[in-house]
XYZ file of C-alpha atoms in Angstrom:
79
model
C 83.459 54.498 76.628
C 85.316 57.959 76.408
C 88.626 56.948 78.156
C 90.866 53.972 79.116
C 93.050 54.142 81.817
C 94.616 51.352 83.805
C 92.825 50.375 86.923
C 96.176 50.091 88.977
C 97.819 54.133 87.876
C 98.078 55.804 84.533
C 100.345 53.860 83.067
C 98.054 54.302 80.042
C 95.691 56.132 78.417
C 93.432 55.415 75.668
C 91.451 58.496 74.828
C 89.427 58.569 70.989
C 88.845 61.849 71.770
C 92.413 63.483 70.681
C 93.501 59.838 68.991
C 96.168 59.336 71.212
C 97.442 56.069 73.347
C 99.905 57.551 76.095
C 102.172 54.932 77.701
C 104.761 56.248 80.470
C 106.085 53.553 80.599
C 107.894 50.148 78.195
C 105.452 48.794 74.690
C 106.792 45.658 75.064
C 105.966 44.239 70.859
C 105.624 40.295 70.840
C 108.212 38.649 68.447
C 106.498 37.255 65.533
C 108.985 36.016 62.417
C 107.776 37.924 58.394
C 106.449 34.549 57.519
C 103.277 35.883 60.681
C 103.396 38.895 60.594
C 102.305 38.172 55.766
C 99.988 34.931 56.512
C 97.836 38.271 59.019
C 94.039 38.983 57.789
C 94.242 41.635 59.933
C 97.277 43.995 58.363
C 96.166 47.484 58.058
C 97.917 50.407 57.089
C 100.623 51.897 60.188
C 100.625 48.749 61.803
C 104.148 48.503 63.947
C 105.172 44.948 65.172
C 108.495 43.152 65.809
C 110.028 40.554 63.177
C 112.655 38.692 64.760
C 114.319 38.228 61.384
C 112.665 40.490 59.133
C 116.123 42.337 58.010
C 117.931 40.149 55.898
C 117.507 37.409 58.994
C 118.400 39.680 61.954
C 115.583 41.275 64.511
C 113.362 43.926 62.966
C 110.473 47.184 63.689
C 108.727 47.100 60.254
C 105.326 49.115 59.258
C 102.962 48.028 57.854
C 101.839 50.543 54.183
C 99.293 48.688 53.975
C 100.861 46.374 50.776
C 104.654 45.528 52.175
C 106.269 45.297 56.321
C 108.939 48.273 55.667
C 111.776 47.718 58.108
C 112.480 50.064 60.803
C 116.356 49.639 60.744
C 117.797 49.298 64.464
C 120.543 51.165 64.357
C 122.989 51.390 67.844
C 123.088 49.979 71.261
C 122.435 52.975 73.548
C 124.755 53.802 76.193
């Protein structure tokens, strides 16, 4: 299809013509361990994951650079 929209609202749009995914709400990533992420056979450069133990045992976002998962450091608590 040219475009996919959620059926209940416009909270999600996948538009191949722009190459963008528009999410108007919160994106929930399933936590995975470093072992689980490394075992995946479908890793591609640019993949984003939530790793439950990837920052010396601490939770972190991670981006796959084509060879390794790289830490995206979580900063201070928002207030």
